[in-house]
């Protein structure tokens, strides 16, 4: 019979509770659950140890890489969240990126999203921006070793309002989708 302490139950419930928004970048928390079961209960049988080892192996298996469609979904959430507030910031925006400069352009967009994250105090917006940055970086990681030359530095880009920035960002994301 499996007996768990109240702390272990609360810990497992906290990991299994759905969050406000789906976060595909988060890894499975199965290892924490298995470890919690193993250490906080009478699950120290041979079968329990096998379950723990299989759980550890499953965490090491390759995860599904976040894709650009998740980035677009978070971008839409972000756009809906900022409709009710006025953002008068201007952000470095690559309006007409050449396909050979899309990685450089994306890195500039992500730096500007960091600025948005720092400037806004709304937790829902900050959470969405943080998730968007993580997803885009994860999707961008497959293009990590690409070196692009002749591309503009971020500071050389034109400063545009948030609406134009988001429109251009979507265009760059679509460039990645169309080449994958």
mmCIF file of C-alpha atoms in Angstrom:
data_model
loop_
_atom_site.group_PDB
_atom_site.id
_atom_site.type_symbol
_atom_site.label_atom_id
_atom_site.label_comp_id
_atom_site.label_asym_id
_atom_site.label_seq_id
_atom_site.Cartn_x
_atom_site.Cartn_y
_atom_site.Cartn_z
ATOM 1 C CA UNK A 1 0.000 0.000 0.000
ATOM 2 C CA UNK A 2 1.256 3.451 -0.920
ATOM 3 C CA UNK A 3 1.352 5.897 1.975
ATOM 4 C CA UNK A 4 2.333 9.506 1.344
ATOM 5 C CA UNK A 5 2.956 12.301 3.779
ATOM 6 C CA UNK A 6 0.789 15.428 3.524
ATOM 7 C CA UNK A 7 3.800 17.446 2.297
ATOM 8 C CA UNK A 8 4.459 14.934 -0.456
ATOM 9 C CA UNK A 9 0.804 15.037 -1.522
ATOM 10 C CA UNK A 10 0.817 18.846 -1.618
ATOM 11 C CA UNK A 11 4.058 18.817 -3.586
ATOM 12 C CA UNK A 12 2.657 16.389 -6.164
ATOM 13 C CA UNK A 13 -0.596 18.336 -6.410
ATOM 14 C CA UNK A 14 1.322 21.540 -7.039
ATOM 15 C CA UNK A 15 3.156 19.902 -9.954
ATOM 16 C CA UNK A 16 -0.022 18.443 -11.415
ATOM 17 C CA UNK A 17 -2.188 21.575 -11.214
ATOM 18 C CA UNK A 18 -2.895 23.170 -14.589
ATOM 19 C CA UNK A 19 -1.486 26.642 -15.007
ATOM 20 C CA UNK A 20 -3.283 29.616 -16.514
ATOM 21 C CA UNK A 21 -1.558 29.200 -19.827
ATOM 22 C CA UNK A 22 -0.121 26.175 -21.548
ATOM 23 C CA UNK A 23 3.671 26.245 -21.438
ATOM 24 C CA UNK A 24 5.066 23.829 -23.993
ATOM 25 C CA UNK A 25 8.648 24.755 -23.090
ATOM 26 C CA UNK A 26 8.347 23.196 -19.628
ATOM 27 C CA UNK A 27 9.844 19.740 -19.246
ATOM 28 C CA UNK A 28 7.852 16.924 -17.733
ATOM 29 C CA UNK A 29 7.843 16.978 -13.974
ATOM 30 C CA UNK A 30 7.643 13.215 -13.786
ATOM 31 C CA UNK A 31 11.110 12.915 -12.274
ATOM 32 C CA UNK A 32 10.108 15.115 -9.345
ATOM 33 C CA UNK A 33 6.953 13.058 -8.828
ATOM 34 C CA UNK A 34 8.862 9.785 -8.948
ATOM 35 C CA UNK A 35 11.527 11.107 -6.608
ATOM 36 C CA UNK A 36 8.863 12.412 -4.237
ATOM 37 C CA UNK A 37 7.142 9.030 -4.224
ATOM 38 C CA UNK A 38 10.382 7.182 -3.728
ATOM 39 C CA UNK A 39 11.745 9.319 -0.914
ATOM 40 C CA UNK A 40 8.554 10.235 0.952
ATOM 41 C CA UNK A 41 6.785 6.917 1.062
ATOM 42 C CA UNK A 42 7.135 3.190 1.488
ATOM 43 C CA UNK A 43 7.703 2.830 -2.243
ATOM 44 C CA UNK A 44 11.237 1.528 -1.743
ATOM 45 C CA UNK A 45 10.433 -1.850 -3.234
ATOM 46 C CA UNK A 46 12.071 -3.334 -6.290
ATOM 47 C CA UNK A 47 9.075 -2.303 -8.412
ATOM 48 C CA UNK A 48 9.282 1.241 -7.071
ATOM 49 C CA UNK A 49 12.937 1.492 -7.954
ATOM 50 C CA UNK A 50 12.181 0.247 -11.492
ATOM 51 C CA UNK A 51 9.487 2.898 -11.893
ATOM 52 C CA UNK A 52 11.912 5.553 -10.685
ATOM 53 C CA UNK A 53 14.646 4.430 -13.102
ATOM 54 C CA UNK A 54 12.197 4.333 -16.030
ATOM 55 C CA UNK A 55 10.999 7.810 -15.059
ATOM 56 C CA UNK A 56 14.573 9.090 -15.077
ATOM 57 C CA UNK A 57 15.158 7.542 -18.488
ATOM 58 C CA UNK A 58 11.955 9.070 -19.876
ATOM 59 C CA UNK A 59 13.064 12.542 -18.785
ATOM 60 C CA UNK A 60 16.308 12.037 -20.709
ATOM 61 C CA UNK A 61 14.515 11.196 -23.948
ATOM 62 C CA UNK A 62 14.422 13.977 -26.517
ATOM 63 C CA UNK A 63 11.510 16.304 -26.002
ATOM 64 C CA UNK A 64 9.417 17.685 -28.777
ATOM 65 C CA UNK A 65 11.072 20.915 -29.770
ATOM 66 C CA UNK A 66 8.937 23.965 -29.378
ATOM 67 C CA UNK A 67 7.928 25.156 -32.774
ATOM 68 C CA UNK A 68 7.157 28.463 -34.369
ATOM 69 C CA UNK A 69 3.407 27.819 -34.231
ATOM 70 C CA UNK A 70 3.629 27.990 -30.429
ATOM 71 C CA UNK A 71 5.423 31.320 -30.793
ATOM 72 C CA UNK A 72 2.600 32.626 -32.982
ATOM 73 C CA UNK A 73 0.032 31.441 -30.439
ATOM 74 C CA UNK A 74 1.804 33.352 -27.662
ATOM 75 C CA UNK A 75 2.151 36.378 -29.928
ATOM 76 C CA UNK A 76 -1.628 36.359 -30.419
ATOM 77 C CA UNK A 77 -2.137 36.115 -26.651
ATOM 78 C CA UNK A 78 0.271 39.027 -26.182
ATOM 79 C CA UNK A 79 -1.557 41.127 -28.780
ATOM 80 C CA UNK A 80 -4.876 40.478 -27.045
ATOM 81 C CA UNK A 81 -3.431 41.409 -23.662
ATOM 82 C CA UNK A 82 -1.970 44.728 -24.813
ATOM 83 C CA UNK A 83 -5.117 45.906 -26.596
ATOM 84 C CA UNK A 84 -6.406 47.439 -23.386
ATOM 85 C CA UNK A 85 -3.230 49.353 -22.554
ATOM 86 C CA UNK A 86 -1.290 52.053 -24.344
ATOM 87 C CA UNK A 87 2.356 51.310 -24.988
ATOM 88 C CA UNK A 88 4.150 54.325 -26.358
ATOM 89 C CA UNK A 89 7.540 52.636 -26.682
ATOM 90 C CA UNK A 90 9.486 52.505 -29.900
ATOM 91 C CA UNK A 91 11.418 49.336 -30.557
ATOM 92 C CA UNK A 92 14.183 48.427 -32.991
ATOM 93 C CA UNK A 93 12.324 46.713 -35.813
ATOM 94 C CA UNK A 94 13.571 44.827 -38.854
ATOM 95 C CA UNK A 95 10.911 45.605 -41.441
ATOM 96 C CA UNK A 96 12.434 44.083 -44.537
ATOM 97 C CA UNK A 97 14.773 41.327 -43.425
ATOM 98 C CA UNK A 98 16.483 39.345 -46.124
ATOM 99 C CA UNK A 99 15.926 35.573 -45.704
ATOM 100 C CA UNK A 100 19.686 35.208 -45.186
ATOM 101 C CA UNK A 101 19.448 37.518 -42.149
ATOM 102 C CA UNK A 102 16.435 36.024 -40.410
ATOM 103 C CA UNK A 103 18.397 34.565 -37.461
ATOM 104 C CA UNK A 104 20.073 37.904 -36.783
ATOM 105 C CA UNK A 105 16.718 39.681 -37.105
ATOM 106 C CA UNK A 106 15.073 37.203 -34.722
ATOM 107 C CA UNK A 107 17.791 37.752 -32.133
ATOM 108 C CA UNK A 108 17.148 41.510 -32.337
ATOM 109 C CA UNK A 109 13.410 40.961 -31.893
ATOM 110 C CA UNK A 110 14.049 38.797 -28.845
ATOM 111 C CA UNK A 111 16.267 41.469 -27.309
ATOM 112 C CA UNK A 112 13.431 43.950 -27.774
ATOM 113 C CA UNK A 113 10.985 41.510 -26.167
ATOM 114 C CA UNK A 114 13.318 41.519 -23.161
ATOM 115 C CA UNK A 115 12.884 45.298 -23.070
ATOM 116 C CA UNK A 116 9.094 44.873 -23.154
ATOM 117 C CA UNK A 117 9.357 42.312 -20.349
ATOM 118 C CA UNK A 118 11.365 44.733 -18.200
ATOM 119 C CA UNK A 119 9.170 47.758 -18.886
ATOM 120 C CA UNK A 120 5.680 46.334 -18.338
ATOM 121 C CA UNK A 121 4.340 45.569 -14.874
ATOM 122 C CA UNK A 122 1.359 43.427 -15.891
ATOM 123 C CA UNK A 123 2.062 39.850 -14.761
ATOM 124 C CA UNK A 124 -0.030 38.228 -17.507
ATOM 125 C CA UNK A 125 1.834 40.164 -20.172
ATOM 126 C CA UNK A 126 5.209 39.474 -18.569
ATOM 127 C CA UNK A 127 4.434 35.753 -18.337
ATOM 128 C CA UNK A 128 3.360 35.628 -21.982
ATOM 129 C CA UNK A 129 6.431 37.564 -23.143
ATOM 130 C CA UNK A 130 8.715 35.334 -21.087
ATOM 131 C CA UNK A 131 7.116 32.238 -22.594
ATOM 132 C CA UNK A 132 7.350 33.706 -26.091
ATOM 133 C CA UNK A 133 11.081 34.425 -25.613
ATOM 134 C CA UNK A 134 11.741 30.908 -24.330
ATOM 135 C CA UNK A 135 9.778 29.305 -27.164
ATOM 136 C CA UNK A 136 11.470 31.405 -29.832
ATOM 137 C CA UNK A 137 14.918 30.688 -28.379
ATOM 138 C CA UNK A 138 14.112 26.994 -28.294
ATOM 139 C CA UNK A 139 12.932 27.057 -31.893
ATOM 140 C CA UNK A 140 15.935 29.155 -32.861
ATOM 141 C CA UNK A 141 18.377 26.718 -31.241
ATOM 142 C CA UNK A 142 18.370 24.514 -34.357
ATOM 143 C CA UNK A 143 19.791 27.518 -36.278
ATOM 144 C CA UNK A 144 22.429 28.232 -33.640
ATOM 145 C CA UNK A 145 25.477 27.470 -35.773
ATOM 146 C CA UNK A 146 24.387 29.583 -38.722
ATOM 147 C CA UNK A 147 26.567 32.614 -39.339
ATOM 148 C CA UNK A 148 25.022 35.436 -41.286
ATOM 149 C CA UNK A 149 27.011 38.245 -42.827
ATOM 150 C CA UNK A 150 25.952 41.592 -44.188
ATOM 151 C CA UNK A 151 23.050 41.869 -41.749
ATOM 152 C CA UNK A 152 22.163 45.010 -39.818
ATOM 153 C CA UNK A 153 23.029 45.256 -36.144
ATOM 154 C CA UNK A 154 20.053 45.747 -33.830
ATOM 155 C CA UNK A 155 20.930 49.386 -33.155
ATOM 156 C CA UNK A 156 20.993 50.103 -36.894
ATOM 157 C CA UNK A 157 17.361 49.093 -37.265
ATOM 158 C CA UNK A 158 14.563 51.604 -37.498
ATOM 159 C CA UNK A 159 12.609 52.343 -34.330
ATOM 160 C CA UNK A 160 8.893 51.665 -34.739
ATOM 161 C CA UNK A 161 5.811 51.483 -32.557
ATOM 162 C CA UNK A 162 4.684 48.252 -30.919
ATOM 163 C CA UNK A 163 2.055 47.472 -33.552
ATOM 164 C CA UNK A 164 4.621 47.661 -36.394
ATOM 165 C CA UNK A 165 7.132 45.746 -34.274
ATOM 166 C CA UNK A 166 4.678 42.870 -33.763
ATOM 167 C CA UNK A 167 3.703 42.833 -37.441
ATOM 168 C CA UNK A 168 7.364 42.571 -38.471
ATOM 169 C CA UNK A 169 8.037 39.933 -35.821
ATOM 170 C CA UNK A 170 5.200 37.815 -37.201
ATOM 171 C CA UNK A 171 6.688 38.170 -40.686
ATOM 172 C CA UNK A 172 10.079 36.880 -39.444
ATOM 173 C CA UNK A 173 8.420 33.938 -37.647
ATOM 174 C CA UNK A 174 6.598 33.067 -40.867
ATOM 175 C CA UNK A 175 9.942 33.101 -42.687
ATOM 176 C CA UNK A 176 11.138 30.391 -40.284
ATOM 177 C CA UNK A 177 7.936 28.398 -40.758
ATOM 178 C CA UNK A 178 8.191 28.540 -44.539
ATOM 179 C CA UNK A 179 11.766 27.215 -44.537
ATOM 180 C CA UNK A 180 11.180 24.337 -42.125
#
